[in-house]
Every structure is written in structure tokens, then in C-alpha cells.
Amino acid sequence: MPIPCLATSTALLTLVLAGGTLPPRLRLLRAFPDAAAALRAGPSAWRAAGCTPAQRARLALPDEHYLARGLAWLAEDQHHLLGLTDPDYPALLAQIDEPPLALFVDGEPARLWHPAVAVVGSRSPTPGGREHAHAFATALALDGWSVVSGLATGVDAQAHDAALQVTGGMTVAVVATGLEQTYPRQHAALHARIAGNGAVVSEYPPGMPAIQAHFPARNRIIAGLSLGTLVIEAAERSGALITARCAAEAGREVFALPGSIRNARARGCHRLIRQGAALVEEPAEVTTGLTALAQTLAGALRSRLDAPTEQARPALKSAPSYTDPDYQCLWKALDDDPTGMDSLIQRSGLTAAQLSAMLLVMELDGKVMAAYGRYCRKP
């Protein structure tokens, strides 16, 4: 992934550090070619975008301490900042109502494009809930899905750990603090493992402590990165239910495991099922339930990537009919035997972000199979 220039990173950090309500800064970023141009536009453009006086003051004079802290963090290996208009910004997340202005990423940004299922639930699950979280996350990872969760204790930690135990398994953690710290602290080792095999992301800049209001807000990112959200256990008042609501509002699928009527941690799941969430008992029911949505979102993603539409393609089974040269190059790089991402990069000359996006489209179109983080042509 190309390293953004210092001016671009500084401008984007300045927009993030302006704080306040998100929509005015989203409008400002979308109105100009990049964050630097948005800042150069000056107070009149900021006012027109709806920025408050406090936001305009911080855009004109950002907090030097937090700015320096953010730039120092970005200077380290595998640390990235993706603005909403950046081509590497995950396409599914960009589709939600209020996507993050920018994402701080510890790990590989291309992982955020991989087909994913959010697995969320109670911070204090029952022993059975812990087993379910581990079993479902393991099965999803074995099937080639990325597991997205929030790095919290309980179900989240079980889901992340289970995905990492699968050879080639992939997981993404979305947190509500700056990425130079870990919350809760006892998950520092888990944070490092996830960053090494997937990605840990936040919309909050380095130096941001754990603030209660940020945790419900980050749940929309968990839902937005995923094709569907699976709730393992959740009380009637639970952050997992916020994630499920965000998923439903984004047009994604919601799944819930039923439980005993005597289990208070199952009541949130039962409420979701009454409201229309899919009742699931086996991991295969989750992946089957995502088929229709995956096809719909693949069409939207294909349009974003300027690939031909389904109507424009002849019905060929031997090879994909994408006319884009990059797709043809990727098809030639693929084999009947599973091939890892590093080999595909070497064979095709394409970047990891490009390959992840195209592989997602081709996988959802039924042209490519993914397993254990490796890809091959579908028979």
C-alpha cells in the first residue's frame, strides 16, 4: 500500500481532530479532491459545510500535541490512515449512513476488504456462550470468512482467538480508543496477534482514551465492515444489540442464537429473533443466509471498481468475462490449487488492496474459492 505524503496525513488528521458532529466534516471531505484541499478552502467553505465555530477554530489551529502524536504513530511500520475518499477505504463500510471520516489501521488495510461476518455478544457469557462463539468463529474462518469483533472480553475475545487458531484464519478488531493502547489492557497480546494476521482499526486518533460514548459508536463500524452480524449471547440492554441494529439499518443480515428462557443473556437474542433476525443453530446457516446479500453487494462493489455488470457478461464457465485487464491478469495468476496472497502479488504485479477487492468480487460471483487465506479457481 502506498505511504501517503506527510501533508496528506497531516490534513486528514486535522479533520479528525476537529471533533464535533461527523456530518459536516464528511460533507467537507466529499466536497474536495482530498483533505488538504478541504483545509485550503478556508473558513467560508467550512461554514458552508455546516462546521460549528468550535470545529472551524480547530481546523484553523489543530491541537499540536495530538497532531504530533498521530504523525509519530503513522511513521511506524504497518500503521496506516485511510480517509473516506481513499481508494483503499473499505467499500462496504463507505455505504453506511455515517461512515468514519478516516480509519486508523494497525495491520494490513487490504484485510478490511475481505468478506466478513461480525461475531458479537456478551462480555460475560455463559460457558455455553463461550463455546458457541469459539465454534462459530472457527467454522467461519475455516470457510474463508474474516471474523470481525470488538476486542472486548467474553464473546469478542473468543471469536478473535478462534479465528486466529485456524491456519490462515483472518480477523479484524474494531476498537474505541487510539491504537497505541489496548482496551481492555489484558488483551494487549491478542491485539498484537490480530494486527499481525489481520487488522485492528479505530476512527479515533492515537492518544484517545477509553470514553464510554465511543463504544456504542464503534459498533456501526463492526456492522459496516461485515456482510452480516451474528449475536451469540446478549442481555436486553447490550452493545451487541446496537451492532445488530446498525447492521439492519445498513441493509445487512442479522443472525441470533436462541438460548434457554432462564438465561438472561439470551433475552436480547430472543428479542432480535422476534424482530426478524434469522434464528441459527449451525454455522452453515449463517453463510447460506448471506448468499443473496453477498450477490447484491457484489454488484455494488463491481460498479465501484468499474467492472462490467452481470448483464454485460456472456455466460462462460471456463474463465471470468471481466474485460478489465487487471481482472484478466488476476485470473491468469490464479491456479486450480490454492494460492496465497503473497504469491498472487508476485504473479500479477497488483497490490494487496487491488487483489483483495477483485477477489471479493470474483468470489461472490462464484468464480473463485477462498479457504485458509488462499485462493483458487472454482471448478
mmCIF file of N, CA, C and O in Angstrom, residues 281-367:
data_model
loop_
_atom_site.group_PDB
_atom_site.id
_atom_site.type_symbol
_atom_site.label_atom_id
_atom_site.label_comp_id
_atom_site.label_asym_id
_atom_site.label_seq_id
_atom_site.Cartn_x
_atom_site.Cartn_y
_atom_site.Cartn_z
ATOM 1 N N GLU A 281 -28.700 -22.213 14.207
ATOM 2 C CA GLU A 281 -28.182 -23.216 15.133
ATOM 3 C C GLU A 281 -26.857 -23.788 14.670
ATOM 4 O O GLU A 281 -26.145 -24.398 15.464
ATOM 5 N N GLU A 282 -26.516 -23.588 13.399
ATOM 6 C CA GLU A 282 -25.288 -24.117 12.824
ATOM 7 C C GLU A 282 -24.582 -23.022 12.018
ATOM 8 O O GLU A 282 -25.254 -22.176 11.412
ATOM 9 N N PRO A 283 -23.250 -23.033 11.970
ATOM 10 C CA PRO A 283 -22.518 -22.018 11.194
ATOM 11 C C PRO A 283 -22.920 -21.980 9.718
ATOM 12 O O PRO A 283 -22.968 -20.900 9.124
ATOM 13 N N ALA A 284 -23.236 -23.122 9.143
ATOM 14 C CA ALA A 284 -23.604 -23.157 7.727
ATOM 15 C C ALA A 284 -24.847 -22.319 7.459
ATOM 16 O O ALA A 284 -25.021 -21.797 6.349
ATOM 17 N N GLU A 285 -25.713 -22.178 8.457
ATOM 18 C CA GLU A 285 -26.924 -21.372 8.273
ATOM 19 C C GLU A 285 -26.579 -19.896 8.121
ATOM 20 O O GLU A 285 -27.309 -19.150 7.470
ATOM 21 N N VAL A 286 -25.469 -19.475 8.716
ATOM 22 C CA VAL A 286 -25.028 -18.084 8.571
ATOM 23 C C VAL A 286 -24.543 -17.838 7.147
ATOM 24 O O VAL A 286 -24.982 -16.897 6.480
ATOM 25 N N THR A 287 -23.660 -18.691 6.661
ATOM 26 C CA THR A 287 -23.106 -18.470 5.323
ATOM 27 C C THR A 287 -24.176 -18.626 4.249
ATOM 28 O O THR A 287 -24.200 -17.877 3.276
ATOM 29 N N THR A 288 -25.076 -19.578 4.427
ATOM 30 C CA THR A 288 -26.177 -19.731 3.471
ATOM 31 C C THR A 288 -27.067 -18.493 3.477
ATOM 32 O O THR A 288 -27.509 -18.025 2.426
ATOM 33 N N GLY A 289 -27.300 -17.956 4.649
ATOM 34 C CA GLY A 289 -28.153 -16.781 4.758
ATOM 35 C C GLY A 289 -27.561 -15.527 4.155
ATOM 36 O O GLY A 289 -28.274 -14.543 3.919
ATOM 37 N N LEU A 290 -26.258 -15.541 3.893
ATOM 38 C CA LEU A 290 -25.606 -14.359 3.330
ATOM 39 C C LEU A 290 -25.533 -14.378 1.804
ATOM 40 O O LEU A 290 -25.127 -13.386 1.199
ATOM 41 N N THR A 291 -25.949 -15.463 1.180
ATOM 42 C CA THR A 291 -25.759 -15.608 -0.260
ATOM 43 C C THR A 291 -26.423 -14.494 -1.058
ATOM 44 O O THR A 291 -25.798 -13.844 -1.900
ATOM 45 N N ALA A 292 -27.713 -14.247 -0.804
ATOM 46 C CA ALA A 292 -28.435 -13.240 -1.584
ATOM 47 C C ALA A 292 -27.847 -11.856 -1.364
ATOM 48 O O ALA A 292 -27.653 -11.087 -2.312
ATOM 49 N N LEU A 293 -27.563 -11.520 -0.107
ATOM 50 C CA LEU A 293 -26.994 -10.203 0.180
ATOM 51 C C LEU A 293 -25.620 -10.066 -0.446
ATOM 52 O O LEU A 293 -25.265 -9.009 -0.979
ATOM 53 N N ALA A 294 -24.835 -11.132 -0.404
ATOM 54 C CA ALA A 294 -23.496 -11.084 -0.984
ATOM 55 C C ALA A 294 -23.566 -10.781 -2.471
ATOM 56 O O ALA A 294 -22.765 -10.008 -2.997
ATOM 57 N N GLN A 295 -24.516 -11.370 -3.159
ATOM 58 C CA GLN A 295 -24.657 -11.115 -4.587
ATOM 59 C C GLN A 295 -25.039 -9.666 -4.856
ATOM 60 O O GLN A 295 -24.525 -9.031 -5.778
ATOM 61 N N THR A 296 -25.932 -9.126 -4.021
ATOM 62 C CA THR A 296 -26.341 -7.730 -4.183
ATOM 63 C C THR A 296 -25.174 -6.778 -3.946
ATOM 64 O O THR A 296 -24.925 -5.852 -4.726
ATOM 65 N N LEU A 297 -24.431 -7.024 -2.864
ATOM 66 C CA LEU A 297 -23.314 -6.149 -2.544
ATOM 67 C C LEU A 297 -22.165 -6.326 -3.524
ATOM 68 O O LEU A 297 -21.418 -5.385 -3.788
ATOM 69 N N ALA A 298 -22.029 -7.530 -4.089
ATOM 70 C CA ALA A 298 -21.002 -7.730 -5.109
ATOM 71 C C ALA A 298 -21.292 -6.850 -6.321
ATOM 72 O O ALA A 298 -20.382 -6.285 -6.931
ATOM 73 N N GLY A 299 -22.571 -6.725 -6.660
ATOM 74 C CA GLY A 299 -22.929 -5.851 -7.774
ATOM 75 C C GLY A 299 -22.560 -4.410 -7.496
ATOM 76 O O GLY A 299 -22.023 -3.705 -8.359
ATOM 77 N N ALA A 300 -22.828 -3.959 -6.279
ATOM 78 C CA ALA A 300 -22.475 -2.580 -5.929
ATOM 79 C C ALA A 300 -20.968 -2.383 -5.929
ATOM 80 O O ALA A 300 -20.451 -1.366 -6.392
ATOM 81 N N LEU A 301 -20.241 -3.380 -5.419
ATOM 82 C CA LEU A 301 -18.792 -3.280 -5.378
ATOM 83 C C LEU A 301 -18.203 -3.333 -6.780
ATOM 84 O O LEU A 301 -17.261 -2.614 -7.108
ATOM 85 N N ARG A 302 -18.785 -4.171 -7.641
ATOM 86 C CA ARG A 302 -18.310 -4.269 -9.012
ATOM 87 C C ARG A 302 -18.449 -2.920 -9.716
ATOM 88 O O ARG A 302 -17.592 -2.479 -10.463
ATOM 89 N N SER A 303 -19.564 -2.256 -9.454
ATOM 90 C CA SER A 303 -19.776 -0.936 -10.044
ATOM 91 C C SER A 303 -18.725 0.049 -9.557
ATOM 92 O O SER A 303 -18.179 0.841 -10.321
ATOM 93 N N ARG A 304 -18.403 -0.016 -8.255
ATOM 94 C CA ARG A 304 -17.388 0.877 -7.686
ATOM 95 C C ARG A 304 -16.032 0.647 -8.321
ATOM 96 O O ARG A 304 -15.249 1.579 -8.536
ATOM 97 N N LEU A 305 -15.747 -0.624 -8.649
ATOM 98 C CA LEU A 305 -14.448 -0.968 -9.216
ATOM 99 C C LEU A 305 -14.434 -0.897 -10.743
ATOM 100 O O LEU A 305 -13.466 -1.290 -11.378
ATOM 101 N N ASP A 306 -15.553 -0.439 -11.330
ATOM 102 C CA ASP A 306 -15.660 -0.299 -12.785
ATOM 103 C C ASP A 306 -15.555 -1.619 -13.515
ATOM 104 O O ASP A 306 -15.048 -1.707 -14.635
ATOM 105 N N ALA A 307 -15.998 -2.700 -12.874
ATOM 106 C CA ALA A 307 -16.073 -3.983 -13.561
ATOM 107 C C ALA A 307 -17.394 -4.061 -14.305
ATOM 108 O O ALA A 307 -18.341 -3.361 -13.963
ATOM 109 N N PRO A 308 -17.512 -4.897 -15.345
ATOM 110 C CA PRO A 308 -18.753 -4.992 -16.103
ATOM 111 C C PRO A 308 -19.897 -5.502 -15.249
ATOM 112 O O PRO A 308 -19.691 -6.203 -14.259
ATOM 113 N N THR A 309 -21.112 -5.189 -15.602
ATOM 114 C CA THR A 309 -22.279 -5.681 -14.895
ATOM 115 C C THR A 309 -22.589 -7.093 -15.331
ATOM 116 O O THR A 309 -22.105 -7.581 -16.337
ATOM 117 N N GLU A 310 -23.442 -7.755 -14.556
ATOM 118 C CA GLU A 310 -23.822 -9.123 -14.874
ATOM 119 C C GLU A 310 -24.470 -9.199 -16.252
ATOM 120 O O GLU A 310 -24.228 -10.114 -17.020
ATOM 121 N N GLN A 311 -25.301 -8.189 -16.591
ATOM 122 C CA GLN A 311 -25.986 -8.201 -17.870
ATOM 123 C C GLN A 311 -25.022 -8.068 -19.036
ATOM 124 O O GLN A 311 -25.326 -8.474 -20.154
ATOM 125 N N ALA A 312 -23.865 -7.496 -18.780
ATOM 126 C CA ALA A 312 -22.919 -7.258 -19.863
ATOM 127 C C ALA A 312 -22.029 -8.453 -20.130
ATOM 128 O O ALA A 312 -21.243 -8.442 -21.057
ATOM 129 N N ARG A 313 -22.160 -9.516 -19.309
ATOM 130 C CA ARG A 313 -21.229 -10.624 -19.430
ATOM 131 C C ARG A 313 -21.851 -11.815 -20.143
ATOM 132 O O ARG A 313 -22.962 -12.212 -19.821
ATOM 133 N N PRO A 314 -21.155 -12.412 -21.098
ATOM 134 C CA PRO A 314 -21.621 -13.674 -21.675
ATOM 135 C C PRO A 314 -21.470 -14.789 -20.649
ATOM 136 O O PRO A 314 -20.680 -14.700 -19.718
ATOM 137 N N ALA A 315 -22.246 -15.852 -20.801
ATOM 138 C CA ALA A 315 -22.234 -16.949 -19.836
ATOM 139 C C ALA A 315 -21.104 -17.910 -20.167
ATOM 140 O O ALA A 315 -21.270 -18.871 -20.899
ATOM 141 N N LEU A 316 -19.919 -17.646 -19.613
ATOM 142 C CA LEU A 316 -18.770 -18.515 -19.816
ATOM 143 C C LEU A 316 -18.402 -19.151 -18.487
ATOM 144 O O LEU A 316 -18.305 -18.466 -17.478
ATOM 145 N N LYS A 317 -18.168 -20.431 -18.473
ATOM 146 C CA LYS A 317 -17.784 -21.108 -17.240
ATOM 147 C C LYS A 317 -16.277 -21.302 -17.133
ATOM 148 O O LYS A 317 -15.746 -21.493 -16.064
ATOM 149 N N SER A 318 -15.580 -21.271 -18.266
ATOM 150 C CA SER A 318 -14.160 -21.588 -18.242
ATOM 151 C C SER A 318 -13.312 -20.452 -17.698
ATOM 152 O O SER A 318 -12.236 -20.665 -17.182
ATOM 153 N N ALA A 319 -13.774 -19.226 -17.826
ATOM 154 C CA ALA A 319 -12.999 -18.080 -17.351
ATOM 155 C C ALA A 319 -13.940 -16.920 -17.120
ATOM 156 O O ALA A 319 -14.988 -16.828 -17.742
ATOM 157 N N PRO A 320 -13.613 -16.020 -16.206
ATOM 158 C CA PRO A 320 -14.464 -14.858 -15.996
ATOM 159 C C PRO A 320 -14.406 -13.962 -17.210
ATOM 160 O O PRO A 320 -13.391 -13.878 -17.890
ATOM 161 N N SER A 321 -15.497 -13.268 -17.482
ATOM 162 C CA SER A 321 -15.550 -12.435 -18.681
ATOM 163 C C SER A 321 -15.310 -10.969 -18.371
ATOM 164 O O SER A 321 -15.689 -10.110 -19.137
ATOM 165 N N TYR A 322 -14.709 -10.668 -17.226
ATOM 166 C CA TYR A 322 -14.364 -9.289 -16.922
ATOM 167 C C TYR A 322 -13.404 -8.779 -18.005
ATOM 168 O O TYR A 322 -12.401 -9.408 -18.312
ATOM 169 N N THR A 323 -13.710 -7.616 -18.540
ATOM 170 C CA THR A 323 -12.863 -7.080 -19.605
ATOM 171 C C THR A 323 -11.707 -6.245 -19.073
ATOM 172 O O THR A 323 -10.781 -5.943 -19.810
ATOM 173 N N ASP A 324 -11.780 -5.864 -17.816
ATOM 174 C CA ASP A 324 -10.708 -5.079 -17.227
ATOM 175 C C ASP A 324 -9.405 -5.888 -17.261
ATOM 176 O O ASP A 324 -9.368 -7.041 -16.816
ATOM 177 N N PRO A 325 -8.302 -5.329 -17.760
ATOM 178 C CA PRO A 325 -7.035 -6.075 -17.849
ATOM 179 C C PRO A 325 -6.553 -6.603 -16.506
ATOM 180 O O PRO A 325 -5.925 -7.666 -16.441
ATOM 181 N N ASP A 326 -6.818 -5.854 -15.434
ATOM 182 C CA ASP A 326 -6.370 -6.318 -14.120
ATOM 183 C C ASP A 326 -7.059 -7.625 -13.729
ATOM 184 O O ASP A 326 -6.452 -8.510 -13.116
ATOM 185 N N TYR A 327 -8.359 -7.739 -14.059
ATOM 186 C CA TYR A 327 -9.066 -8.972 -13.755
ATOM 187 C C TYR A 327 -8.499 -10.136 -14.569
ATOM 188 O O TYR A 327 -8.352 -11.253 -14.064
ATOM 189 N N GLN A 328 -8.200 -9.885 -15.830
ATOM 190 C CA GLN A 328 -7.617 -10.928 -16.661
ATOM 191 C C GLN A 328 -6.241 -11.342 -16.130
ATOM 192 O O GLN A 328 -5.880 -12.517 -16.132
ATOM 193 N N CYS A 329 -5.485 -10.360 -15.668
ATOM 194 C CA CYS A 329 -4.166 -10.641 -15.093
ATOM 195 C C CYS A 329 -4.307 -11.496 -13.831
ATOM 196 O O CYS A 329 -3.555 -12.452 -13.619
ATOM 197 N N LEU A 330 -5.293 -11.162 -12.993
ATOM 198 C CA LEU A 330 -5.522 -11.930 -11.778
ATOM 199 C C LEU A 330 -5.953 -13.354 -12.122
ATOM 200 O O LEU A 330 -5.493 -14.317 -11.502
ATOM 201 N N TRP A 331 -6.843 -13.508 -13.111
ATOM 202 C CA TRP A 331 -7.307 -14.839 -13.486
ATOM 203 C C TRP A 331 -6.139 -15.716 -13.933
ATOM 204 O O TRP A 331 -6.071 -16.898 -13.591
ATOM 205 N N LYS A 332 -5.210 -15.148 -14.691
ATOM 206 C CA LYS A 332 -4.041 -15.901 -15.140
ATOM 207 C C LYS A 332 -3.138 -16.274 -13.963
ATOM 208 O O LYS A 332 -2.458 -17.304 -13.990
ATOM 209 N N ALA A 333 -3.120 -15.412 -12.926
ATOM 210 C CA ALA A 333 -2.279 -15.678 -11.758
ATOM 211 C C ALA A 333 -2.858 -16.775 -10.874
ATOM 212 O O ALA A 333 -2.130 -17.441 -10.142
ATOM 213 N N LEU A 334 -4.184 -16.960 -10.941
ATOM 214 C CA LEU A 334 -4.832 -17.992 -10.144
ATOM 215 C C LEU A 334 -4.576 -19.366 -10.740
ATOM 216 O O LEU A 334 -4.280 -19.508 -11.930
ATOM 217 N N ASP A 335 -4.728 -20.378 -9.906
ATOM 218 C CA ASP A 335 -4.487 -21.747 -10.334
ATOM 219 C C ASP A 335 -5.617 -22.621 -9.793
ATOM 220 O O ASP A 335 -6.471 -22.155 -9.020
ATOM 221 N N ASP A 336 -5.629 -23.868 -10.197
ATOM 222 C CA ASP A 336 -6.595 -24.805 -9.631
ATOM 223 C C ASP A 336 -6.225 -25.172 -8.201
ATOM 224 O O ASP A 336 -7.075 -25.622 -7.429
ATOM 225 N N ASP A 337 -4.960 -24.999 -7.850
ATOM 226 C CA ASP A 337 -4.513 -25.231 -6.479
ATOM 227 C C ASP A 337 -4.550 -23.924 -5.702
ATOM 228 O O ASP A 337 -4.256 -22.855 -6.251
ATOM 229 N N PRO A 338 -4.908 -23.965 -4.418
ATOM 230 C CA PRO A 338 -4.972 -22.734 -3.619
ATOM 231 C C PRO A 338 -3.635 -21.989 -3.598
ATOM 232 O O PRO A 338 -2.574 -22.599 -3.447
ATOM 233 N N THR A 339 -3.709 -20.679 -3.768
ATOM 234 C CA THR A 339 -2.524 -19.830 -3.834
ATOM 235 C C THR A 339 -2.646 -18.697 -2.823
ATOM 236 O O THR A 339 -3.704 -18.073 -2.711
ATOM 237 N N GLY A 340 -1.590 -18.436 -2.089
ATOM 238 C CA GLY A 340 -1.604 -17.378 -1.089
ATOM 239 C C GLY A 340 -1.504 -15.993 -1.699
ATOM 240 O O GLY A 340 -1.126 -15.813 -2.853
ATOM 241 N N MET A 341 -1.842 -14.984 -0.886
ATOM 242 C CA MET A 341 -1.854 -13.596 -1.353
ATOM 243 C C MET A 341 -0.474 -13.142 -1.817
ATOM 244 O O MET A 341 -0.341 -12.464 -2.840
ATOM 245 N N ASP A 342 0.582 -13.523 -1.091
ATOM 246 C CA ASP A 342 1.932 -13.093 -1.477
ATOM 247 C C ASP A 342 2.295 -13.589 -2.873
ATOM 248 O O ASP A 342 2.876 -12.847 -3.678
ATOM 249 N N SER A 343 1.941 -14.832 -3.169
ATOM 250 C CA SER A 343 2.232 -15.377 -4.498
ATOM 251 C C SER A 343 1.421 -14.672 -5.572
ATOM 252 O O SER A 343 1.920 -14.409 -6.676
ATOM 253 N N LEU A 344 0.171 -14.355 -5.265
ATOM 254 C CA LEU A 344 -0.669 -13.655 -6.242
ATOM 255 C C LEU A 344 -0.130 -12.261 -6.531
ATOM 256 O O LEU A 344 -0.185 -11.784 -7.670
ATOM 257 N N ILE A 345 0.396 -11.611 -5.511
ATOM 258 C CA ILE A 345 1.002 -10.286 -5.708
ATOM 259 C C ILE A 345 2.192 -10.402 -6.652
ATOM 260 O O ILE A 345 2.348 -9.610 -7.588
ATOM 261 N N GLN A 346 3.035 -11.411 -6.417
ATOM 262 C CA GLN A 346 4.224 -11.595 -7.266
ATOM 263 C C GLN A 346 3.833 -11.954 -8.697
ATOM 264 O O GLN A 346 4.407 -11.438 -9.662
ATOM 265 N N ARG A 347 2.855 -12.827 -8.862
ATOM 266 C CA ARG A 347 2.465 -13.277 -10.196
ATOM 267 C C ARG A 347 1.768 -12.181 -11.005
ATOM 268 O O ARG A 347 1.968 -12.074 -12.221
ATOM 269 N N SER A 348 0.937 -11.380 -10.333
ATOM 270 C CA SER A 348 0.099 -10.412 -11.060
ATOM 271 C C SER A 348 0.698 -9.017 -11.143
ATOM 272 O O SER A 348 0.367 -8.239 -12.037
ATOM 273 N N GLY A 349 1.565 -8.685 -10.162
ATOM 274 C CA GLY A 349 2.083 -7.328 -10.109
ATOM 275 C C GLY A 349 1.102 -6.333 -9.526
ATOM 276 O O GLY A 349 1.353 -5.125 -9.516
ATOM 277 N N LEU A 350 -0.026 -6.808 -9.015
ATOM 278 C CA LEU A 350 -1.041 -5.940 -8.413
ATOM 279 C C LEU A 350 -0.786 -5.815 -6.915
ATOM 280 O O LEU A 350 -0.097 -6.637 -6.316
ATOM 281 N N THR A 351 -1.374 -4.790 -6.308
ATOM 282 C CA THR A 351 -1.202 -4.583 -4.877
ATOM 283 C C THR A 351 -2.163 -5.475 -4.096
ATOM 284 O O THR A 351 -3.160 -5.975 -4.636
ATOM 285 N N ALA A 352 -1.901 -5.627 -2.808
ATOM 286 C CA ALA A 352 -2.778 -6.434 -1.959
ATOM 287 C C ALA A 352 -4.182 -5.854 -1.914
ATOM 288 O O ALA A 352 -5.172 -6.587 -1.928
ATOM 289 N N ALA A 353 -4.290 -4.513 -1.847
ATOM 290 C CA ALA A 353 -5.608 -3.879 -1.798
ATOM 291 C C ALA A 353 -6.379 -4.140 -3.086
ATOM 292 O O ALA A 353 -7.580 -4.439 -3.061
ATOM 293 N N GLN A 354 -5.698 -4.021 -4.242
ATOM 294 C CA GLN A 354 -6.363 -4.300 -5.511
ATOM 295 C C GLN A 354 -6.825 -5.752 -5.580
ATOM 296 O O GLN A 354 -7.961 -6.050 -5.978
ATOM 297 N N LEU A 355 -5.940 -6.676 -5.200
ATOM 298 C CA LEU A 355 -6.274 -8.092 -5.269
ATOM 299 C C LEU A 355 -7.425 -8.444 -4.335
ATOM 300 O O LEU A 355 -8.335 -9.189 -4.709
ATOM 301 N N SER A 356 -7.401 -7.900 -3.117
ATOM 302 C CA SER A 356 -8.467 -8.213 -2.166
ATOM 303 C C SER A 356 -9.817 -7.775 -2.700
ATOM 304 O O SER A 356 -10.816 -8.491 -2.588
ATOM 305 N N ALA A 357 -9.863 -6.585 -3.295
ATOM 306 C CA ALA A 357 -11.121 -6.077 -3.838
ATOM 307 C C ALA A 357 -11.614 -6.948 -4.989
ATOM 308 O O ALA A 357 -12.791 -7.326 -5.049
ATOM 309 N N MET A 358 -10.712 -7.287 -5.909
ATOM 310 C CA MET A 358 -11.114 -8.075 -7.076
ATOM 311 C C MET A 358 -11.461 -9.511 -6.695
ATOM 312 O O MET A 358 -12.408 -10.099 -7.224
ATOM 313 N N LEU A 359 -10.711 -10.085 -5.749
ATOM 314 C CA LEU A 359 -11.006 -11.440 -5.299
ATOM 315 C C LEU A 359 -12.370 -11.509 -4.626
ATOM 316 O O LEU A 359 -13.097 -12.496 -4.764
ATOM 317 N N LEU A 360 -12.734 -10.439 -3.895
ATOM 318 C CA LEU A 360 -14.055 -10.380 -3.274
ATOM 319 C C LEU A 360 -15.140 -10.434 -4.337
ATOM 320 O O LEU A 360 -16.100 -11.196 -4.248
ATOM 321 N N VAL A 361 -14.991 -9.613 -5.377
ATOM 322 C CA VAL A 361 -15.975 -9.605 -6.463
ATOM 323 C C VAL A 361 -16.062 -10.981 -7.123
ATOM 324 O O VAL A 361 -17.151 -11.536 -7.333
ATOM 325 N N MET A 362 -14.909 -11.571 -7.436
ATOM 326 C CA MET A 362 -14.886 -12.844 -8.149
ATOM 327 C C MET A 362 -15.378 -13.990 -7.272
ATOM 328 O O MET A 362 -16.017 -14.936 -7.760
ATOM 329 N N GLU A 363 -15.103 -13.910 -5.965
ATOM 330 C CA GLU A 363 -15.586 -14.949 -5.062
ATOM 331 C C GLU A 363 -17.100 -14.895 -4.935
ATOM 332 O O GLU A 363 -17.780 -15.929 -5.002
ATOM 333 N N LEU A 364 -17.645 -13.688 -4.784
ATOM 334 C CA LEU A 364 -19.083 -13.553 -4.659
ATOM 335 C C LEU A 364 -19.793 -13.870 -5.965
ATOM 336 O O LEU A 364 -20.979 -14.207 -5.972
ATOM 337 N N ASP A 365 -19.084 -13.776 -7.080
ATOM 338 C CA ASP A 365 -19.642 -14.157 -8.379
ATOM 339 C C ASP A 365 -19.517 -15.655 -8.645
ATOM 340 O O ASP A 365 -19.950 -16.150 -9.681
ATOM 341 N N GLY A 366 -18.869 -16.380 -7.725
ATOM 342 C CA GLY A 366 -18.739 -17.807 -7.903
ATOM 343 C C GLY A 366 -17.616 -18.233 -8.815
ATOM 344 O O GLY A 366 -17.566 -19.381 -9.277
ATOM 345 N N LYS A 367 -16.658 -17.349 -9.089
ATOM 346 C CA LYS A 367 -15.533 -17.670 -9.961
ATOM 347 C C LYS A 367 -14.306 -18.134 -9.180
ATOM 348 O O LYS A 367 -13.428 -18.790 -9.727
#
